[in-house]
Short mmCIF file of C-alpha atoms and ligand atoms in Angstrom, two decimals:
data_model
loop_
_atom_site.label_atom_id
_atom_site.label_comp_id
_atom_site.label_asym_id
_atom_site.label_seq_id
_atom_site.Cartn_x
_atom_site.Cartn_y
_atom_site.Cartn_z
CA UNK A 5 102.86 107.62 171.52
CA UNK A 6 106.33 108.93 170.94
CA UNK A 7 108.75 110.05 174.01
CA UNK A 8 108.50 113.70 175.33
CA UNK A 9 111.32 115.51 174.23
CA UNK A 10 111.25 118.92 175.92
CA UNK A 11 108.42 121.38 176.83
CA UNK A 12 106.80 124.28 174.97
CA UNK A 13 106.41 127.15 177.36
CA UNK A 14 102.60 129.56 176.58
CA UNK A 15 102.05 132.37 178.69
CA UNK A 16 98.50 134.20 178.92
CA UNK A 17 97.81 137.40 181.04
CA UNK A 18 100.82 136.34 182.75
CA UNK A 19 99.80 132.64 183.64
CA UNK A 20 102.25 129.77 182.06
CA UNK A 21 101.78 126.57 181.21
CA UNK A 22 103.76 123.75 180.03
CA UNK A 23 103.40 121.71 177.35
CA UNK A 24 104.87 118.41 175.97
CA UNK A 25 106.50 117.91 172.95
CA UNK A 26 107.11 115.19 171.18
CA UNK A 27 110.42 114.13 168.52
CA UNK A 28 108.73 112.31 165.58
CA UNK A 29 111.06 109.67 163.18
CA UNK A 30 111.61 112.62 160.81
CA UNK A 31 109.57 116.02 160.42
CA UNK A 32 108.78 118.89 162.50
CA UNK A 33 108.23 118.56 166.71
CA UNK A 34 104.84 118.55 167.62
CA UNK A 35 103.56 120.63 171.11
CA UNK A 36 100.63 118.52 172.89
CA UNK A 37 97.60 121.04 172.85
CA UNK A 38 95.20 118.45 174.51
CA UNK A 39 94.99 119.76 177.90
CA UNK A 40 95.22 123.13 176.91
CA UNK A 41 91.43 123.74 177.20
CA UNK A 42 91.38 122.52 180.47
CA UNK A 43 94.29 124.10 181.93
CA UNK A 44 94.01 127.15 180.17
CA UNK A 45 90.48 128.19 179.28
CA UNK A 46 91.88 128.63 175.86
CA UNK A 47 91.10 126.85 172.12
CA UNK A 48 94.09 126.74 169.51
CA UNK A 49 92.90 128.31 165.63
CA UNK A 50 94.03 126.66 162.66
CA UNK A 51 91.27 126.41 160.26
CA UNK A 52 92.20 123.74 157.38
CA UNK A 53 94.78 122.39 159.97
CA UNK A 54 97.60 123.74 158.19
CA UNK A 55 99.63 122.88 161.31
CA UNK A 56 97.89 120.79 163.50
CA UNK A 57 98.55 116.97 163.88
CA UNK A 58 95.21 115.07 164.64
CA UNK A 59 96.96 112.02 165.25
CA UNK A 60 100.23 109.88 165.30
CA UNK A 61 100.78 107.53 162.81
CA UNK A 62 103.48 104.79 161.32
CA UNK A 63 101.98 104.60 157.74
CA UNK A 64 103.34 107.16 155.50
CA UNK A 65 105.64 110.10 155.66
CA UNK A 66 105.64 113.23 153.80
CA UNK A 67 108.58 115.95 153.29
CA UNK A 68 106.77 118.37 151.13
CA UNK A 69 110.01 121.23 150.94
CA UNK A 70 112.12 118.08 150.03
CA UNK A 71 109.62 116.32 147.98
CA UNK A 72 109.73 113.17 149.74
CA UNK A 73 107.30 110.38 150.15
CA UNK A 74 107.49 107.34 152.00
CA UNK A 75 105.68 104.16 152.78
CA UNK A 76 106.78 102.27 155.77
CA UNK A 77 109.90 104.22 155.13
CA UNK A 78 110.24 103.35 151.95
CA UNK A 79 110.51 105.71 148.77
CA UNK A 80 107.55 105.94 146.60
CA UNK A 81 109.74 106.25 143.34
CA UNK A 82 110.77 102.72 144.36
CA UNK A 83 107.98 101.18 145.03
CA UNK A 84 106.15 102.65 141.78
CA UNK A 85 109.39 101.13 140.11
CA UNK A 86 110.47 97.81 141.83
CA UNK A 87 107.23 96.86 143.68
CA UNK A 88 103.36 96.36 142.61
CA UNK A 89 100.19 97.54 143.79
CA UNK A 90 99.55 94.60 145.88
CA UNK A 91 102.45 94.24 147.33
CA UNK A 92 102.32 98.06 148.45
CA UNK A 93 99.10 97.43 149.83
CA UNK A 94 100.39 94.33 152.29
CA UNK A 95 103.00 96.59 153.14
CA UNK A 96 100.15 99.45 153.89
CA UNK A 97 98.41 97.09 156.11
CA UNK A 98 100.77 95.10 157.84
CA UNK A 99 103.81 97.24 158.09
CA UNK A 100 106.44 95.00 156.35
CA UNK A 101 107.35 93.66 152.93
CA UNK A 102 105.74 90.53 152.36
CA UNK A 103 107.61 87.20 152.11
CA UNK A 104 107.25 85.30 149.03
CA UNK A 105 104.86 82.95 150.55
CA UNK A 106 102.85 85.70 152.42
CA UNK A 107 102.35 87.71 148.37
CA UNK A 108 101.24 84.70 147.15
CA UNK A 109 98.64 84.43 149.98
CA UNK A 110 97.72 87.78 150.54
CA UNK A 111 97.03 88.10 146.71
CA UNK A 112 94.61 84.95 146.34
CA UNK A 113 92.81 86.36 149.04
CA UNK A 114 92.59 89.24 147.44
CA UNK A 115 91.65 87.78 143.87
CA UNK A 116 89.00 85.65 145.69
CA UNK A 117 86.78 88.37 147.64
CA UNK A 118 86.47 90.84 143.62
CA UNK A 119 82.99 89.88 142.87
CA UNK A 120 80.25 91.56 144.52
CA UNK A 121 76.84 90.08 146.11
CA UNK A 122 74.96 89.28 143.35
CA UNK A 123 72.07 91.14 144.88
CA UNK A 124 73.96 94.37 144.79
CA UNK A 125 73.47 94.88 140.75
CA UNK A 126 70.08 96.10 141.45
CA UNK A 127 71.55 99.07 143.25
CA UNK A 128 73.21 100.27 140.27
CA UNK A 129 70.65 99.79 138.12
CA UNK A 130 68.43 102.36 140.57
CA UNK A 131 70.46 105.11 139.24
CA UNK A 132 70.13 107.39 136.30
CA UNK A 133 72.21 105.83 133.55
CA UNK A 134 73.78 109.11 132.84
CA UNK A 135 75.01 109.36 136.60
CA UNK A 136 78.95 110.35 137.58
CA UNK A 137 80.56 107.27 138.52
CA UNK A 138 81.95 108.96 141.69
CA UNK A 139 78.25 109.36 142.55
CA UNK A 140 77.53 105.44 141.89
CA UNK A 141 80.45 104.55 143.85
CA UNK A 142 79.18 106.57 146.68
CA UNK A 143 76.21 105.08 146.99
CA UNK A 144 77.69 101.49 146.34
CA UNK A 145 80.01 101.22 148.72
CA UNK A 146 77.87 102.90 151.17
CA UNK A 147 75.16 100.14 150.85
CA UNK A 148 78.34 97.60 151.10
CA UNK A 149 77.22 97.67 154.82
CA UNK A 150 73.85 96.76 153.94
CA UNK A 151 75.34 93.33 152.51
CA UNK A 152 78.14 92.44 154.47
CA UNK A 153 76.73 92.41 158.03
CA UNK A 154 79.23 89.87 159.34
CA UNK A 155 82.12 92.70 158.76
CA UNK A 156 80.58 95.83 160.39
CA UNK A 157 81.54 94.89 164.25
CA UNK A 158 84.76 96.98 164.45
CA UNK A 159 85.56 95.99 168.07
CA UNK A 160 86.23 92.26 166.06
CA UNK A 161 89.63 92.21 164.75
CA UNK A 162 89.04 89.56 162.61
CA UNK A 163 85.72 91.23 161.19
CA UNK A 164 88.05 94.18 160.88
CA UNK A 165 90.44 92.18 158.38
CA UNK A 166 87.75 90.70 156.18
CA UNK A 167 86.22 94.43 155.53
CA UNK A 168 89.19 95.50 155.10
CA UNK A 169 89.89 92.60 152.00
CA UNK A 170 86.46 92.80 151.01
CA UNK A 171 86.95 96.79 150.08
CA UNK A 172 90.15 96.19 148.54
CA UNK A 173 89.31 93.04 146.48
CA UNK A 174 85.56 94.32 145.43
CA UNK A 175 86.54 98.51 144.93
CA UNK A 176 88.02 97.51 141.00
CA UNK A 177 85.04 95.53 140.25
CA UNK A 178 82.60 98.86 141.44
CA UNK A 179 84.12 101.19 139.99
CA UNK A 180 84.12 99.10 136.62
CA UNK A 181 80.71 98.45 137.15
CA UNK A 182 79.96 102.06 137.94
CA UNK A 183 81.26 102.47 134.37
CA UNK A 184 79.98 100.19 132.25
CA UNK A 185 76.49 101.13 133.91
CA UNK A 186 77.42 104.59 132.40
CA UNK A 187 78.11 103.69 129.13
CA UNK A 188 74.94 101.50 128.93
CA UNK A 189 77.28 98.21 128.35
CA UNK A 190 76.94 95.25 130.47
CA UNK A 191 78.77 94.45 133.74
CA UNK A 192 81.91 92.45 133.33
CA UNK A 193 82.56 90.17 135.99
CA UNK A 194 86.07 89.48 137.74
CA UNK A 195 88.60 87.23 136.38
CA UNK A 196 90.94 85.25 138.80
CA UNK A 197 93.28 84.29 136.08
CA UNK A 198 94.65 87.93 135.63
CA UNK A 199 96.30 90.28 138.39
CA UNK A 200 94.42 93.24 139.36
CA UNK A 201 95.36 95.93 137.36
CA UNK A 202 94.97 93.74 134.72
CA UNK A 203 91.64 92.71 135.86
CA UNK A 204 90.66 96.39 136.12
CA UNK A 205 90.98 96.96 132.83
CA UNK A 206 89.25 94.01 131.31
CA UNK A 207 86.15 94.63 133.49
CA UNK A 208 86.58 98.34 132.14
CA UNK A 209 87.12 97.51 128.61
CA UNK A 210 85.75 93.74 127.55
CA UNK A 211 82.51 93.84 125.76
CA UNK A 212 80.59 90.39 125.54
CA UNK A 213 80.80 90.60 122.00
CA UNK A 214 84.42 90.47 122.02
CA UNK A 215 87.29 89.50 124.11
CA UNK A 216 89.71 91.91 125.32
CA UNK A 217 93.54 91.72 124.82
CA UNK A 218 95.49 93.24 128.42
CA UNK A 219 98.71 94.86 126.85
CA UNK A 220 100.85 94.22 129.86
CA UNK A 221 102.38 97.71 129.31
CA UNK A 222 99.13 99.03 129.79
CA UNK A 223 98.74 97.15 132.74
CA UNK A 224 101.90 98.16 134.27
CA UNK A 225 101.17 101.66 134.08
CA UNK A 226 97.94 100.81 135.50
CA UNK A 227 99.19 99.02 138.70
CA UNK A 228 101.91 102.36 138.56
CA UNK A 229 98.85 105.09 138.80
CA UNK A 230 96.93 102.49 141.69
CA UNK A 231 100.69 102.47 143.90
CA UNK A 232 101.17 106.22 143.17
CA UNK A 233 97.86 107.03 144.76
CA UNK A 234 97.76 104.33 147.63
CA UNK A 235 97.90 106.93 150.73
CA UNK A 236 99.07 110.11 151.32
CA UNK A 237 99.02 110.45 154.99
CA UNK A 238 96.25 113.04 156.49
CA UNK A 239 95.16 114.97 153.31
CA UNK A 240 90.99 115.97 153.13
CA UNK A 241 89.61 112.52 152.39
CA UNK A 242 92.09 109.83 155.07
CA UNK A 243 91.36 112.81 157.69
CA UNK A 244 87.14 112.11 156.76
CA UNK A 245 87.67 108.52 156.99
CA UNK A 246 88.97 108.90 160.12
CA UNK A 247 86.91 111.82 161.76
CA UNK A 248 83.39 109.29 160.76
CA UNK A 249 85.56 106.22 161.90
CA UNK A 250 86.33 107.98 165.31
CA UNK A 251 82.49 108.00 166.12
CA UNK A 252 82.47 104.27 165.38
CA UNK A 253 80.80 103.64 162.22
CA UNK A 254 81.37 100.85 160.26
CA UNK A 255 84.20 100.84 157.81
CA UNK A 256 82.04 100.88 154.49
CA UNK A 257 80.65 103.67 155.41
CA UNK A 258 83.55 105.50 156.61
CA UNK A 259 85.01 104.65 152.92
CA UNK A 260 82.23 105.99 151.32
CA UNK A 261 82.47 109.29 153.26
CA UNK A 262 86.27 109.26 152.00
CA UNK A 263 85.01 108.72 148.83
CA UNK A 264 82.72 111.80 148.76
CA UNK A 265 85.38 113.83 150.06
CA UNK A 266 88.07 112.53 147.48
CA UNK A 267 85.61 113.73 144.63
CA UNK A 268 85.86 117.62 145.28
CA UNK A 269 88.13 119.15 142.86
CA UNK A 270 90.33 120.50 144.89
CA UNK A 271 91.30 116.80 145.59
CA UNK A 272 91.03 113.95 143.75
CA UNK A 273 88.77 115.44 141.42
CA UNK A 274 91.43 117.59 140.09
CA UNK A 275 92.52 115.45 137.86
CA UNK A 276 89.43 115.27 135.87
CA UNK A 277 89.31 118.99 136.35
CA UNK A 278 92.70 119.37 135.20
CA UNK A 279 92.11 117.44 131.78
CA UNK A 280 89.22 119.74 130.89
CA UNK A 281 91.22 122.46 131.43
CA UNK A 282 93.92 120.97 128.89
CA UNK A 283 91.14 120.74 126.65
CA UNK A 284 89.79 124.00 127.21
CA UNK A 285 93.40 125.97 126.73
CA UNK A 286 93.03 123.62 123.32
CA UNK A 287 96.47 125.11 121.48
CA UNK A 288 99.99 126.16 122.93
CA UNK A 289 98.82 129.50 121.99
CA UNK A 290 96.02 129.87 124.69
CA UNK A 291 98.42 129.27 127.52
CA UNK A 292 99.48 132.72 128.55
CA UNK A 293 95.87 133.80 128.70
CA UNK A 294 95.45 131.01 131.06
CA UNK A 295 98.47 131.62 132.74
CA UNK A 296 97.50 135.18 133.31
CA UNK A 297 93.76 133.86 134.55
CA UNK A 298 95.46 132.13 137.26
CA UNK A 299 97.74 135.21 138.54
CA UNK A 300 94.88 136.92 138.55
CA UNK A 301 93.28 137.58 142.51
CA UNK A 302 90.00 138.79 140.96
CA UNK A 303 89.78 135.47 138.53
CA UNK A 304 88.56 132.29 140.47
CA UNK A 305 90.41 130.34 137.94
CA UNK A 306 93.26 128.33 138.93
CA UNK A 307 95.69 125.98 136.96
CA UNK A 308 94.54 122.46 138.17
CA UNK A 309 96.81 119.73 138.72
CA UNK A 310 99.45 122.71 140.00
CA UNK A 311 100.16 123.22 143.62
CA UNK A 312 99.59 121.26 146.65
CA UNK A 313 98.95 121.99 150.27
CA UNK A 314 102.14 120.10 151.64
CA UNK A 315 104.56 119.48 148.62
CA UNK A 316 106.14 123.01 148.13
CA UNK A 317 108.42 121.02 145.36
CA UNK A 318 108.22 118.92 142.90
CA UNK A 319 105.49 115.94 143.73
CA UNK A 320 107.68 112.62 143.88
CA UNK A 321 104.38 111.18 142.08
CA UNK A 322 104.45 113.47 139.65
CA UNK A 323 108.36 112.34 138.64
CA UNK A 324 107.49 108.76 137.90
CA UNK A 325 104.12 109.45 136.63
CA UNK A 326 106.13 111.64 134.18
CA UNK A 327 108.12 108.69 132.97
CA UNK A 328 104.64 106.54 132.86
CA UNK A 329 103.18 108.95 130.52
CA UNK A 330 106.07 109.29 128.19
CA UNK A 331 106.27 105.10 128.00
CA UNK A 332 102.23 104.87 127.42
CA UNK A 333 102.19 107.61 124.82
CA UNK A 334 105.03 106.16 122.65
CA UNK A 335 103.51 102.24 123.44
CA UNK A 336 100.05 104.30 121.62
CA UNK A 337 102.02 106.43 119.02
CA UNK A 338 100.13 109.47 120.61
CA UNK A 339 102.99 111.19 121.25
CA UNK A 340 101.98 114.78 119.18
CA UNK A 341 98.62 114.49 121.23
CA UNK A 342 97.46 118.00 121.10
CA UNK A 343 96.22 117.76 124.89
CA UNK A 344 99.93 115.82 125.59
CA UNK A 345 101.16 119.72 123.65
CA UNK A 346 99.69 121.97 126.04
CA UNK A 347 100.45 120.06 129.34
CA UNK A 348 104.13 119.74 128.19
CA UNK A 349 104.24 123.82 127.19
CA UNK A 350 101.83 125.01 130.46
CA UNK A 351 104.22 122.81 132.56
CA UNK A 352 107.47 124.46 131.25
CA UNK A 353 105.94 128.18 131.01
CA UNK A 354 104.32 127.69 134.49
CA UNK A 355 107.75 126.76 136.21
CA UNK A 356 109.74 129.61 134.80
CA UNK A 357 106.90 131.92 135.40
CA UNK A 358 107.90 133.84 138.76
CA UNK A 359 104.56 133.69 140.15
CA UNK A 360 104.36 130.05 140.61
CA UNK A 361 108.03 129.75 141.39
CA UNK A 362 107.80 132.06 144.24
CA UNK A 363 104.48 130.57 145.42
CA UNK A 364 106.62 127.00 144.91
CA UNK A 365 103.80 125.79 142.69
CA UNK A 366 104.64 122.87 141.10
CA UNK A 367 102.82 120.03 139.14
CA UNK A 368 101.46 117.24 141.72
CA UNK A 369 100.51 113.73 140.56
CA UNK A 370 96.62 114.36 139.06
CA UNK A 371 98.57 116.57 136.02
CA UNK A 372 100.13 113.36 134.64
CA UNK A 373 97.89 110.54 135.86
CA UNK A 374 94.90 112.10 133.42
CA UNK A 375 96.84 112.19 130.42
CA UNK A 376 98.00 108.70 131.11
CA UNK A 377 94.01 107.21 131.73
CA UNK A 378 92.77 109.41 128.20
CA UNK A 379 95.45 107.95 126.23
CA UNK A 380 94.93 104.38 127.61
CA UNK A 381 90.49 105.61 126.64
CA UNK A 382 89.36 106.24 130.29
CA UNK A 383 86.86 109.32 129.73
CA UNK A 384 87.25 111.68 132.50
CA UNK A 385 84.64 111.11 134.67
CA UNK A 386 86.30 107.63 135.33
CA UNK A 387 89.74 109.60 136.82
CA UNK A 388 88.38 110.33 139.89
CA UNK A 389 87.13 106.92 140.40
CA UNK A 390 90.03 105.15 139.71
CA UNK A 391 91.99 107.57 142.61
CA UNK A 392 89.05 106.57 144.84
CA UNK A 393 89.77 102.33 144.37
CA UNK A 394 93.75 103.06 144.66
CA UNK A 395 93.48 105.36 147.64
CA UNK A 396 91.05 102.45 149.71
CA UNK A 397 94.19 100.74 150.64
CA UNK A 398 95.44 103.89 151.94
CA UNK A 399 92.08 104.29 154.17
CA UNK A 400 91.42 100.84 155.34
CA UNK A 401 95.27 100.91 156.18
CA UNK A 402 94.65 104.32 158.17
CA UNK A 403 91.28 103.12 159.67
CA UNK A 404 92.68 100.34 161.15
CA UNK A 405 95.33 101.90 162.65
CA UNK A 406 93.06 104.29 164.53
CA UNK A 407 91.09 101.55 165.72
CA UNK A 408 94.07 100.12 167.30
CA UNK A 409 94.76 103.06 168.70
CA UNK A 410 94.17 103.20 172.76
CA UNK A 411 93.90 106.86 172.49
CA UNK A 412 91.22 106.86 170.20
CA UNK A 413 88.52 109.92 171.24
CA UNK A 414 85.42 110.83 169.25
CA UNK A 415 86.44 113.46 166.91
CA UNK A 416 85.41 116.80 167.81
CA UNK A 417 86.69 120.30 166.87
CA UNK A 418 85.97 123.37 168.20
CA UNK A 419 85.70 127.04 166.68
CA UNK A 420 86.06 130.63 167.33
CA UNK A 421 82.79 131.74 167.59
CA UNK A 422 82.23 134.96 165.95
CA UNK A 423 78.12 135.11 165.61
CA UNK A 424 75.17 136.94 167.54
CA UNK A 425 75.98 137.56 171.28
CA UNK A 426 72.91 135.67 173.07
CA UNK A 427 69.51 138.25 173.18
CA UNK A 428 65.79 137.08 173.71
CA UNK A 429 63.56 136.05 171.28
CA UNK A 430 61.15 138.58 169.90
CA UNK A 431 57.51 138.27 168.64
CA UNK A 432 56.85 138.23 164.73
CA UNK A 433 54.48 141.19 165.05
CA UNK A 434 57.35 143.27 167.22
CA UNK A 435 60.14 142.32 164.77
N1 ACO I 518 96.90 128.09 140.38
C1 ACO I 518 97.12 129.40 140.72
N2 ACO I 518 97.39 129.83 141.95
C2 ACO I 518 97.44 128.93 142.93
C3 ACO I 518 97.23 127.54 142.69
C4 ACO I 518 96.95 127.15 141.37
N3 ACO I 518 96.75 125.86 141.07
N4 ACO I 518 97.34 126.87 143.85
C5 ACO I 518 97.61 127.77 144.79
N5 ACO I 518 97.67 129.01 144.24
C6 ACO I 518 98.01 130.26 144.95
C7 ACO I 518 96.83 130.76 145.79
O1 ACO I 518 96.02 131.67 145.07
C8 ACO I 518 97.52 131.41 146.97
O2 ACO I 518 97.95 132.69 146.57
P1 ACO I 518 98.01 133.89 147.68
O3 ACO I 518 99.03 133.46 148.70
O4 ACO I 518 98.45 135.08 146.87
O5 ACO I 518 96.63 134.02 148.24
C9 ACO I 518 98.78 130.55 147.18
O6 ACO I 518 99.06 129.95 145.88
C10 ACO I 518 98.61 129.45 148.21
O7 ACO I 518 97.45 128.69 147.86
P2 ACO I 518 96.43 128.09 148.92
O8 ACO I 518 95.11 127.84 148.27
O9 ACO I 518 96.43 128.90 150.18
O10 ACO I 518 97.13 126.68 149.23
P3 ACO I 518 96.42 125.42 149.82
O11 ACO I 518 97.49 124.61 150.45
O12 ACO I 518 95.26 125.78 150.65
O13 ACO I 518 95.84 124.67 148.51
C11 ACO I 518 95.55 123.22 146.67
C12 ACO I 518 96.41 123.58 147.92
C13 ACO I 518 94.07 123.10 147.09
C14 ACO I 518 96.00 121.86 146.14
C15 ACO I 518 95.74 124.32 145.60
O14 ACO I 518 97.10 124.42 145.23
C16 ACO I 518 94.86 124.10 144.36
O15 ACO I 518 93.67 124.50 144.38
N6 ACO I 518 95.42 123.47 143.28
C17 ACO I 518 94.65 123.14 142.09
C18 ACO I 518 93.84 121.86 142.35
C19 ACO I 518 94.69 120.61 142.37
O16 ACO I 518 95.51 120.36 141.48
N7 ACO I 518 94.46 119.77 143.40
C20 ACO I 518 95.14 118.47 143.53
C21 ACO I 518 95.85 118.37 144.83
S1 ACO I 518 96.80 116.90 144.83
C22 ACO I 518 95.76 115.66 145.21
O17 ACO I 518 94.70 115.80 145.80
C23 ACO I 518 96.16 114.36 144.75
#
């Protein structure tokens, strides 16, 4: 817990009471609300915690007005660019860049836990072959604690690190499966031969009937889209992970409730969401009409893969995914794709429109990443997904810090309760 810096003074009818705050590393002070109930009398209101912090944390910091993300304090744009995936994800876990030696070790662990139990096949095949893969991988992952009984004691720190492996290693290999079982083709079991993006994609794409070539440009962009999503702090689905963790269930199925959460489109589903809508605006033409849709207060409608809750700037995900597109797109000769048109012409008439300036609306990372997996012949039902596997670093890496955490309470909000005063029941025949 950080240092007390000064207090926060709140007076009702009169009454005062003091309250700690607290300096973090970088960001705005925080005021310690948690004996304010008890003191006071009073609850604090701030429905979609737009300013509430539900815990403290080392993992990842977020400027959103300066467009900053960090990792372990270090930049995202670097570590898309000079790192990899797994390398982010040691540093996730364990605080620190890895030493040569430690990589190597960390990443044959890794490669060595991908397959699943052979037993678990038979749960995919119980579901309709036509089913989302988001609601496969829900279920999968779910029943992972159904299988792996000798990881589900979190008071065991070492049971703790082998879940933790065993969801990072095995997610790629589910969510591939969840795929293939789609599609009707058969499942395409792990390689340890090839890293894990590349892995990914050859469990995505091999058929038995032929082999499949990894273009290792393909691959890096890949590995790119898993670092760019590996956490993001306390958004909807880390903050679900938690909340079910805080009760004590066991870590598969606290990733599964993530996983639920992540598939909403208002979250990770927007990228999905935001490809149809690419689709749907069809020619540069259609954009103002769309554009208008989305000023409109009476229209639902909104332009997905714009805005964010926290970044009120440009998404430092969005930058480098930018670049990712542009090298993946000329690698395909796709570059006059006619979705590739309208993003590039709604992006550029969106920022110099004044409504989405003023509301600092900008693109965030799902309004790249989707034109990156259609080009490299993800459909988009497999977008969502492939957020999910990359973000379970960014869970595990979260769950285990709460765990660790001696301050660790059962999470438990309260409300402002606005219904019926209480009255006494009354008879059916008197009602
Ligand atoms: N298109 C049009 N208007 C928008 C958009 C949008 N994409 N996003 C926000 N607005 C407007 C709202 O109507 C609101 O206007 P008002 O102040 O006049 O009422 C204002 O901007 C603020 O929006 P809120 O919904 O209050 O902001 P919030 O922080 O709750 O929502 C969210 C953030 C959910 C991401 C929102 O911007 C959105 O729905 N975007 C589209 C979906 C999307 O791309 N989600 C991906 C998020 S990133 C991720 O999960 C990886």
């Amino acid at each position: 817990m950080a240092e007390t810096t000064k207090t926060a003074k709140l007076t009702i009818d009169g009454n005062s009471y003091d309250l700690a705050m607290y300096a973090p590393t970088d960001g705005p002070e925080v005021i310690d609300i948690r004996k304010l109930y008890a003191q006071a009398g009073v609850f604090t209101y701030d429905p979609g915690f737009t300013s509430t912090a539900a815990c403290d944390s080392t993992i990842t910091y977020i400027d959103g007005e300066a467009g900053v993300l960090l990792h372990r304090g270090y930049p995202i744009d670097q570590l898309a660019k000079q790192s990899h995936y797994l390398e982010v994800c040691y540093l996730l876990l364990y605080g620190e860049l890895p030493s040569a030696a430690q990589l190597e070790e960390f990443e044959t662990l890794v490669t060595r836990h991908t397959m699943i139990h052979e037993q678990m096949h038979n749960f995919f095949r119980g579901f309709r072959r036509d089913a989302h893969p988001m609601a496969t991988m829900v279920g999968v992952v779910g029943a992972m604690s159904a299988f792996y009984h000798d990881s589900t004691d979190i008071n065991d720190e070492h049971q703790r690190e082998v879940a933790s492996i065993r969801l990072i290693a095995k997610m790629p290999t589910i969510a591939a499966m969840a795929y293939k079982y789609s599609i009707g083709q058969p499942f395409v079991y792990p390689r340890n031969d090839l890293d894990y993006a590349s892995n990914f994609l050859r469990m995505c794409f091999s058929v038995p009937a032929e082999e499949y070539e990894v273009n290792p440009i393909l691959a890096r962009a890949m590995d790119r889209i898993f670092t760019l999503h590996a956490d993001h702090e306390q958004n909807a689905s880390t903050s679900t992970v938690r909340l079910a963790s805080s009760s004590g269930a066991n870590p598969f199925a606290c990733i599964a409730a993530g996983i639920a959460c992540l598939w909403g489109p208002a979250h990770g589903g927007a990228n999905q969401a935001c490809l149809e809508m690419l689709r749907e605006i069809g020619t540069p033409d259609r954009i103002p009409e769309f554009i208008e849709r989305a000023k409109d207060k009476n229209d639902p409608f909104r332009l997905m893969g714009f805005g964010h809750r926290v970044y009120k700037n440009f998404d430092p995900r969005a930058k480098v995914m930018k670049e990712s597109a542009d090298e993946v797109l000329e690698l395909l000769g796709i570059e006059n794709n006619p979705t590739l048109q309208v993003a590039k012409e709604l992006e550029r008439v969106a920022l110099e429109d004044p409504y989405f300036a003023e509301k600092k609306l900008y693109p965030n990372v799902d309004f790249y990443s989707g034109i990156i997996l259609d080009a490299m012949g993800f459909p988009t039902s497999m977008f969502t997904p492939i957020f999910a596997l990359a973000r379970t670093v960014g869970w595990v890496s979260q769950w285990k810090e709460q765990l660790a955490d001696p301050q660790l309470k059962i999470g438990r909000p309260r409300q402002l309760y606005l219904g019926a005063a209480a009255r006494n029941y009354v008879d059916i025949e008197t009602r």
